[in-house]
Coordinates of C-alpha atoms in Angstrom, one line a residue:
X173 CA 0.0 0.0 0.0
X174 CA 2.5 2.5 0.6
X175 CA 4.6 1.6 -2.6
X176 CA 1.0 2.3 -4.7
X177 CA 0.5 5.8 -2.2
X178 CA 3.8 7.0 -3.5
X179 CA 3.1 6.1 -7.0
X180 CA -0.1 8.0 -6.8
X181 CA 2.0 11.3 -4.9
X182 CA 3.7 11.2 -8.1
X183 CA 1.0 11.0 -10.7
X184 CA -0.5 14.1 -9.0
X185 CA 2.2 15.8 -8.8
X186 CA 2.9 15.3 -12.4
X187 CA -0.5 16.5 -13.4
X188 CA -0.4 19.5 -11.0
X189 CA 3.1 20.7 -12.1
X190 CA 2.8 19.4 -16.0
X191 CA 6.4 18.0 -16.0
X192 CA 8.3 14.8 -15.1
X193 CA 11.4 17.4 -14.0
X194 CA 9.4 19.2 -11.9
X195 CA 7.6 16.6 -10.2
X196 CA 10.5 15.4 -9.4
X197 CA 12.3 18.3 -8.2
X198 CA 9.4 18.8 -5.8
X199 CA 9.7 15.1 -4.5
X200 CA 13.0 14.8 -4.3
X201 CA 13.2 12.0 -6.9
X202 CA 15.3 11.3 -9.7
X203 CA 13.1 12.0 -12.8
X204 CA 13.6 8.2 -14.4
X205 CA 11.9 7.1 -11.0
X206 CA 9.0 9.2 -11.4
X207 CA 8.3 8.3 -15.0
X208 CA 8.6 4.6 -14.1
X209 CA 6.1 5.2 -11.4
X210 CA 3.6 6.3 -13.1
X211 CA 4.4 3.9 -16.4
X212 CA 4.1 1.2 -13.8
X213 CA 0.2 2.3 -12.6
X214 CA -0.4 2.8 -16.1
X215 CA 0.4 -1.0 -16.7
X216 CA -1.1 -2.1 -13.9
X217 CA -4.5 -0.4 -14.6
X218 CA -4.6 -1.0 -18.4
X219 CA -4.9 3.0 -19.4
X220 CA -2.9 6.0 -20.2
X221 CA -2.7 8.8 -17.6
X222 CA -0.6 10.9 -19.2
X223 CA 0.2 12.0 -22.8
X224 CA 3.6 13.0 -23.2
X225 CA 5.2 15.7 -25.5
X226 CA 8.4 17.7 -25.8
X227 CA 6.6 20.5 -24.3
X228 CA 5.7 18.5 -21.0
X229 CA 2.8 16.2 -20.5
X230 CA -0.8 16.6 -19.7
X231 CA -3.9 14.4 -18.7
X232 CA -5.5 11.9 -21.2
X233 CA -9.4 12.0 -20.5
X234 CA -8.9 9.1 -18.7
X235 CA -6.3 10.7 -16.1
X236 CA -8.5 13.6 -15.9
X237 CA -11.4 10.9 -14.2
X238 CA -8.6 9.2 -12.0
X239 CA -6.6 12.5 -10.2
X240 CA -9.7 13.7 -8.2
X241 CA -9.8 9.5 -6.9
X242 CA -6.2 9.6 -6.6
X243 CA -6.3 12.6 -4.6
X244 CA -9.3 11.6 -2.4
X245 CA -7.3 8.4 -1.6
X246 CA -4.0 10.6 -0.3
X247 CA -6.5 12.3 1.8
X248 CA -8.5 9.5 3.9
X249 CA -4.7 8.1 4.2
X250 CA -3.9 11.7 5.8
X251 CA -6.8 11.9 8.1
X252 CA -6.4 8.5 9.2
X253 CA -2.7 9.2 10.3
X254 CA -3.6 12.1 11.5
X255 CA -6.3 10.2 14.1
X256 CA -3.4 7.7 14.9
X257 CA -1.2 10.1 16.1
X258 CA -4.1 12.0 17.5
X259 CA -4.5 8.4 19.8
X260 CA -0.9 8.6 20.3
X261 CA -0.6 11.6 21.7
X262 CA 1.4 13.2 18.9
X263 CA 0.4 16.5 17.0
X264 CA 2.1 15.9 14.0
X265 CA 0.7 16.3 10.0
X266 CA 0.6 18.0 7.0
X267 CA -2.0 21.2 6.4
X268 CA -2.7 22.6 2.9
X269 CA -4.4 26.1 2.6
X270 CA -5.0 27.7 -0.5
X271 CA -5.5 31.5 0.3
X272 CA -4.5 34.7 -1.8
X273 CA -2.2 37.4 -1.1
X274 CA -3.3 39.5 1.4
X275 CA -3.6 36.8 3.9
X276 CA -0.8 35.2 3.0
X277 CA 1.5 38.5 3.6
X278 CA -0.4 39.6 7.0
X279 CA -1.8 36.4 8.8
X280 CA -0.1 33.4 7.9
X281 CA 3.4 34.5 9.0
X282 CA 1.9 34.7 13.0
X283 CA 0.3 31.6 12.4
X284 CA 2.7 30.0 11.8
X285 CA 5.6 31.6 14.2
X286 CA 3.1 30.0 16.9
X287 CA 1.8 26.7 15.7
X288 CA 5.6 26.0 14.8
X289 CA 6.8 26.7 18.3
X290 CA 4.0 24.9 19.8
X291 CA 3.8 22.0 17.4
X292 CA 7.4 21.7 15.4
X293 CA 6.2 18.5 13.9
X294 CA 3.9 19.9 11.9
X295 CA 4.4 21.5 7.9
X296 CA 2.4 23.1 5.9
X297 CA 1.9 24.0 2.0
X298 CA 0.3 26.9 0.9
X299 CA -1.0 27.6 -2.4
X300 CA -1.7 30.9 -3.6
X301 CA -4.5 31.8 -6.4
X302 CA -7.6 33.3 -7.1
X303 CA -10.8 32.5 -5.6
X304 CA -12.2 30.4 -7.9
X305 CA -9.1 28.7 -7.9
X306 CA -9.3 28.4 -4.1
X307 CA -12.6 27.2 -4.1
X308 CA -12.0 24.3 -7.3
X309 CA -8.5 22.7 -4.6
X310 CA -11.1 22.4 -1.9
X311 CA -13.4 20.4 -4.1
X312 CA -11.0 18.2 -5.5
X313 CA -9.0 17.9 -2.0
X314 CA -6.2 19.2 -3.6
X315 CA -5.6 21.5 0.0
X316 CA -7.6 20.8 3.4
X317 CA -9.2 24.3 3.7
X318 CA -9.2 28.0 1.9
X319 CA -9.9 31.4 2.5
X320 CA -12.4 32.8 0.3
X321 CA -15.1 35.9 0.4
X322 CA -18.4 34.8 1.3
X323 CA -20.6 33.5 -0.2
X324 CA -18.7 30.3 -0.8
X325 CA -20.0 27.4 -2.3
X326 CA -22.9 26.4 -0.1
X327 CA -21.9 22.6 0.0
X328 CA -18.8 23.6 1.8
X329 CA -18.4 24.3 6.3
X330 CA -17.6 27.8 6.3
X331 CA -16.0 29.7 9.2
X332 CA -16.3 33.8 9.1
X333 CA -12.9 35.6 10.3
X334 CA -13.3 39.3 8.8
X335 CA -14.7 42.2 7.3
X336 CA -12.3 43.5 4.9
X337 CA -12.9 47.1 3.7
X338 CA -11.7 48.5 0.1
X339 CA -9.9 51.4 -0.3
X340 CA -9.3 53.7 -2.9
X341 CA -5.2 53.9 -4.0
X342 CA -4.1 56.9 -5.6
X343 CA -0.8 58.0 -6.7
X344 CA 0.9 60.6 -4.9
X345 CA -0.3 64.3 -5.2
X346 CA -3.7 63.2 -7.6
X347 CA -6.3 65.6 -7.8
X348 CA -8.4 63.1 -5.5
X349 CA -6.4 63.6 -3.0
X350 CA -7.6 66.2 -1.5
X351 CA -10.7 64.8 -0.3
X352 CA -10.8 63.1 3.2
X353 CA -12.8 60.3 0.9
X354 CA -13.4 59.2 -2.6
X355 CA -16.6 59.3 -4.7
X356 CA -17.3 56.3 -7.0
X357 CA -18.6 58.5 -9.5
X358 CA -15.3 60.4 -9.3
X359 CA -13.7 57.4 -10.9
X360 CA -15.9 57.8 -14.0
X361 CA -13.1 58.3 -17.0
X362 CA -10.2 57.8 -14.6
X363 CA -6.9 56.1 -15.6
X364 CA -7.7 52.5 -13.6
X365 CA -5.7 49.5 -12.9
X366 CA -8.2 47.0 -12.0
X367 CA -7.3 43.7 -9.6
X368 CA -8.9 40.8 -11.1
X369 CA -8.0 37.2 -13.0
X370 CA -10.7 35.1 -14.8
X371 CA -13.6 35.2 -12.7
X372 CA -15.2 38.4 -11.6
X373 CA -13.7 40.2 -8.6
X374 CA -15.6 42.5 -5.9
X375 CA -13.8 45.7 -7.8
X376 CA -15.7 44.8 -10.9
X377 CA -18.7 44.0 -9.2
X378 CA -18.6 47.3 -7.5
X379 CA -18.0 49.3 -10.8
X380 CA -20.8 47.1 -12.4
X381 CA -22.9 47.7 -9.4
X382 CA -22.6 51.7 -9.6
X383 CA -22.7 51.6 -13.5
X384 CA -19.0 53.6 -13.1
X385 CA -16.5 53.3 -16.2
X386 CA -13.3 54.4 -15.2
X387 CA -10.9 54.0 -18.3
X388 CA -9.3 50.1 -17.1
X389 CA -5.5 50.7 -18.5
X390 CA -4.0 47.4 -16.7
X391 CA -5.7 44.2 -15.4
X392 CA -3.5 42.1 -12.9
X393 CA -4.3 39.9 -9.9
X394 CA -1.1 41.0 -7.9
X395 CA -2.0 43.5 -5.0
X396 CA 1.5 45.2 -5.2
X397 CA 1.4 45.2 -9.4
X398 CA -1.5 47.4 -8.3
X399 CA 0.5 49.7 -5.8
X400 CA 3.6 50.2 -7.9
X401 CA 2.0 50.8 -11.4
X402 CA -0.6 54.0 -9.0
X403 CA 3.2 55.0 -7.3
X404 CA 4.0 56.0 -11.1
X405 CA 1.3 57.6 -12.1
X406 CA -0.4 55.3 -14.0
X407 CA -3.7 55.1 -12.4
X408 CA -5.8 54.4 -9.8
X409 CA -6.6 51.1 -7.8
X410 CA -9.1 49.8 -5.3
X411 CA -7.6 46.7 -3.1
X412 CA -8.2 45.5 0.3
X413 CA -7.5 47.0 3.7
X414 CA -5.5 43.9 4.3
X415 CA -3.1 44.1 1.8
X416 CA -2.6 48.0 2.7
X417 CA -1.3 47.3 6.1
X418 CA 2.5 47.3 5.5
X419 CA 2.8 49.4 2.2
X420 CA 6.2 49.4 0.6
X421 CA 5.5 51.9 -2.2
X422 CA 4.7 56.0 -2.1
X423 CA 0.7 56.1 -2.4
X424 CA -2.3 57.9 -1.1
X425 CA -4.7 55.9 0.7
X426 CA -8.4 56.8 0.8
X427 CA -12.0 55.6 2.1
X428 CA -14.7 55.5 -0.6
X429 CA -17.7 57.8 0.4
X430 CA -19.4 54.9 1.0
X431 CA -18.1 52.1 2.2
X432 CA -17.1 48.7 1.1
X433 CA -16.7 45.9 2.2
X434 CA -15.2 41.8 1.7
X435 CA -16.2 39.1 4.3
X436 CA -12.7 36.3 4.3
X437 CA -13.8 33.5 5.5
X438 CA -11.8 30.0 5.9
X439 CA -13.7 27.1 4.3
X440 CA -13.0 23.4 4.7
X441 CA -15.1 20.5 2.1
X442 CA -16.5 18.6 5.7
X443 CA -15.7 19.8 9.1
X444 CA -16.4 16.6 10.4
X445 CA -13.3 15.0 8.3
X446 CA -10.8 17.5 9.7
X447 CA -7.1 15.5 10.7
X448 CA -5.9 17.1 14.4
X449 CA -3.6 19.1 12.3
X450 CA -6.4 20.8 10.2
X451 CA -8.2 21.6 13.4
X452 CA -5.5 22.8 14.9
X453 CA -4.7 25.1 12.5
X454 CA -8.5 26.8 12.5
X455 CA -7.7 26.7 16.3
X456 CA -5.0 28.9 16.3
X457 CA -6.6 31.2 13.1
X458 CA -7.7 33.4 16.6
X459 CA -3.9 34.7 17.0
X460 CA -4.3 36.2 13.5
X461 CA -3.3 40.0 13.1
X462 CA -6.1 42.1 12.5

């Protein structure tokens, strides 16, 4: 059983990273052993996983219908080690958290710095990405649990941490800046650098919302892209309070007139199939930095 568990570590990570090399790299393999893994479940299922190319390799239709299995297998192994060492007395496993960047820059450091003094034996991997991104590794158990903004998917146990106000980020000495606040309407023809990547953000929403068409000149989902493209002059952003808490670039922050608002909440696929690591992670979400 374990020799099939690290054969199906390696088909996932495959898939996930698109390249034998990298897979590799990330297991600490040799890439001739990770090739042969895989080959090896391959033959011993009767299908092909993977199509290979010079450009990488990529799921056949068949792989696509085994990784979320795969996956969900790795997963009841994890919990039920987890519960073993629970019984044993040992706080010990691995936690997966997909989160984007404003709570990976301002909570997750303190997190850690205490669960690691506390409880050395266990590691984590974070993945960052967008939130539908977030929400698709927490359906296929690709990580344990995610922040998102509420709503989330209504299938999933969700746990509220935060209102998250937007601000308005200008670049230094705009016109706007004067005001203690910022109109919406102000933004109407404005040079805009708007923070979003594939699905609809709560800055477009809130433009959409408003009807407001500010003149969109860059589209990125980095927070600091954001900051360092309004330091120059090249327009004006609206991010997260979050994300504004240690800002490393010459801007002017303001409050739109009327407020705005994100609610970040964590969300896990069952609360009821947590490993003690998992839980003890949403245990110690309290000594985040707000």
């Amino acid at each position: 059983m374990e020799n099939n568990l690290a054969k199906y570590i390696a088909f996932i990570k495959t898939a996930e990273t698109g390249s034998f090399t990298r897979a590799a790299e990330n297991l600490n393999y040799a890439q001739s052993t990770v090739s042969k893994m895989i080959a090896d479940l391959e033959k011993e299922w009767g299908v092909t996983l993977l199509e290979r190319s010079r450009s990488g390799v990529r799921l056949t239709s068949c792989g696509e219908r085994v990784l979320p299995l795969a996956r969900a297998v790795l997963n009841d192994q994890r919990e039920l080690n987890g519960y073993i060492d629970q019984i044993n007395g040992i706080k010990a496993g691995v936690v997966k958290i997909g989160t984007f960047a404003s709570v990976a820059v301002n909570w997750l450091p303190n997190i850690f710095a205490r669960l690691c003094k506390d409880y050395p034996d266990i590691e984590y991997e974070v993945l960052l990405g967008d939130y539908d991104e977030i929400e698709r590794w927490i359906d296929e158990g690709r990580v344990d649990c995610g922040f998102l903004r509420t709503p989330a998917d209504p299938s999933f146990d969700t746990y509220f941490l935060k209102k998250d106000e937007y601000k308005v980020v200008l670049p230094p000495k705009h016109s706007l800046t004067k005001n203690s606040s910022v109109k919406l309407s102000s933004l109407n023809g404005q040079p805009f650098l708007l923070l979003e990547r594939g699905g609809k953000t709560e800055v477009s929403g809130l433009l959409e919302k408003n009807n407001i068409h500010p003149d969109i000149r860059f589209t990125t989902w980095e927070d600091f892209a954001v900051m360092a493209m309004a330091e120059k002059g090249l327009g004006i952003g609206i991010l997260p309070s979050l994300i504004l808490k240690r800002i490393p670039y010459n801007v002017e922050i303001r409050p739109l007139e009327t407020p705005y608002y994100r609610e970040i909440c964590l969300v896990v696929k069952n609360k009821n199939r947590l490993t003690p690591a998992v839980k003890m992670f949403i245990e110690y979400l309290r000594f985040r930095e707000e």
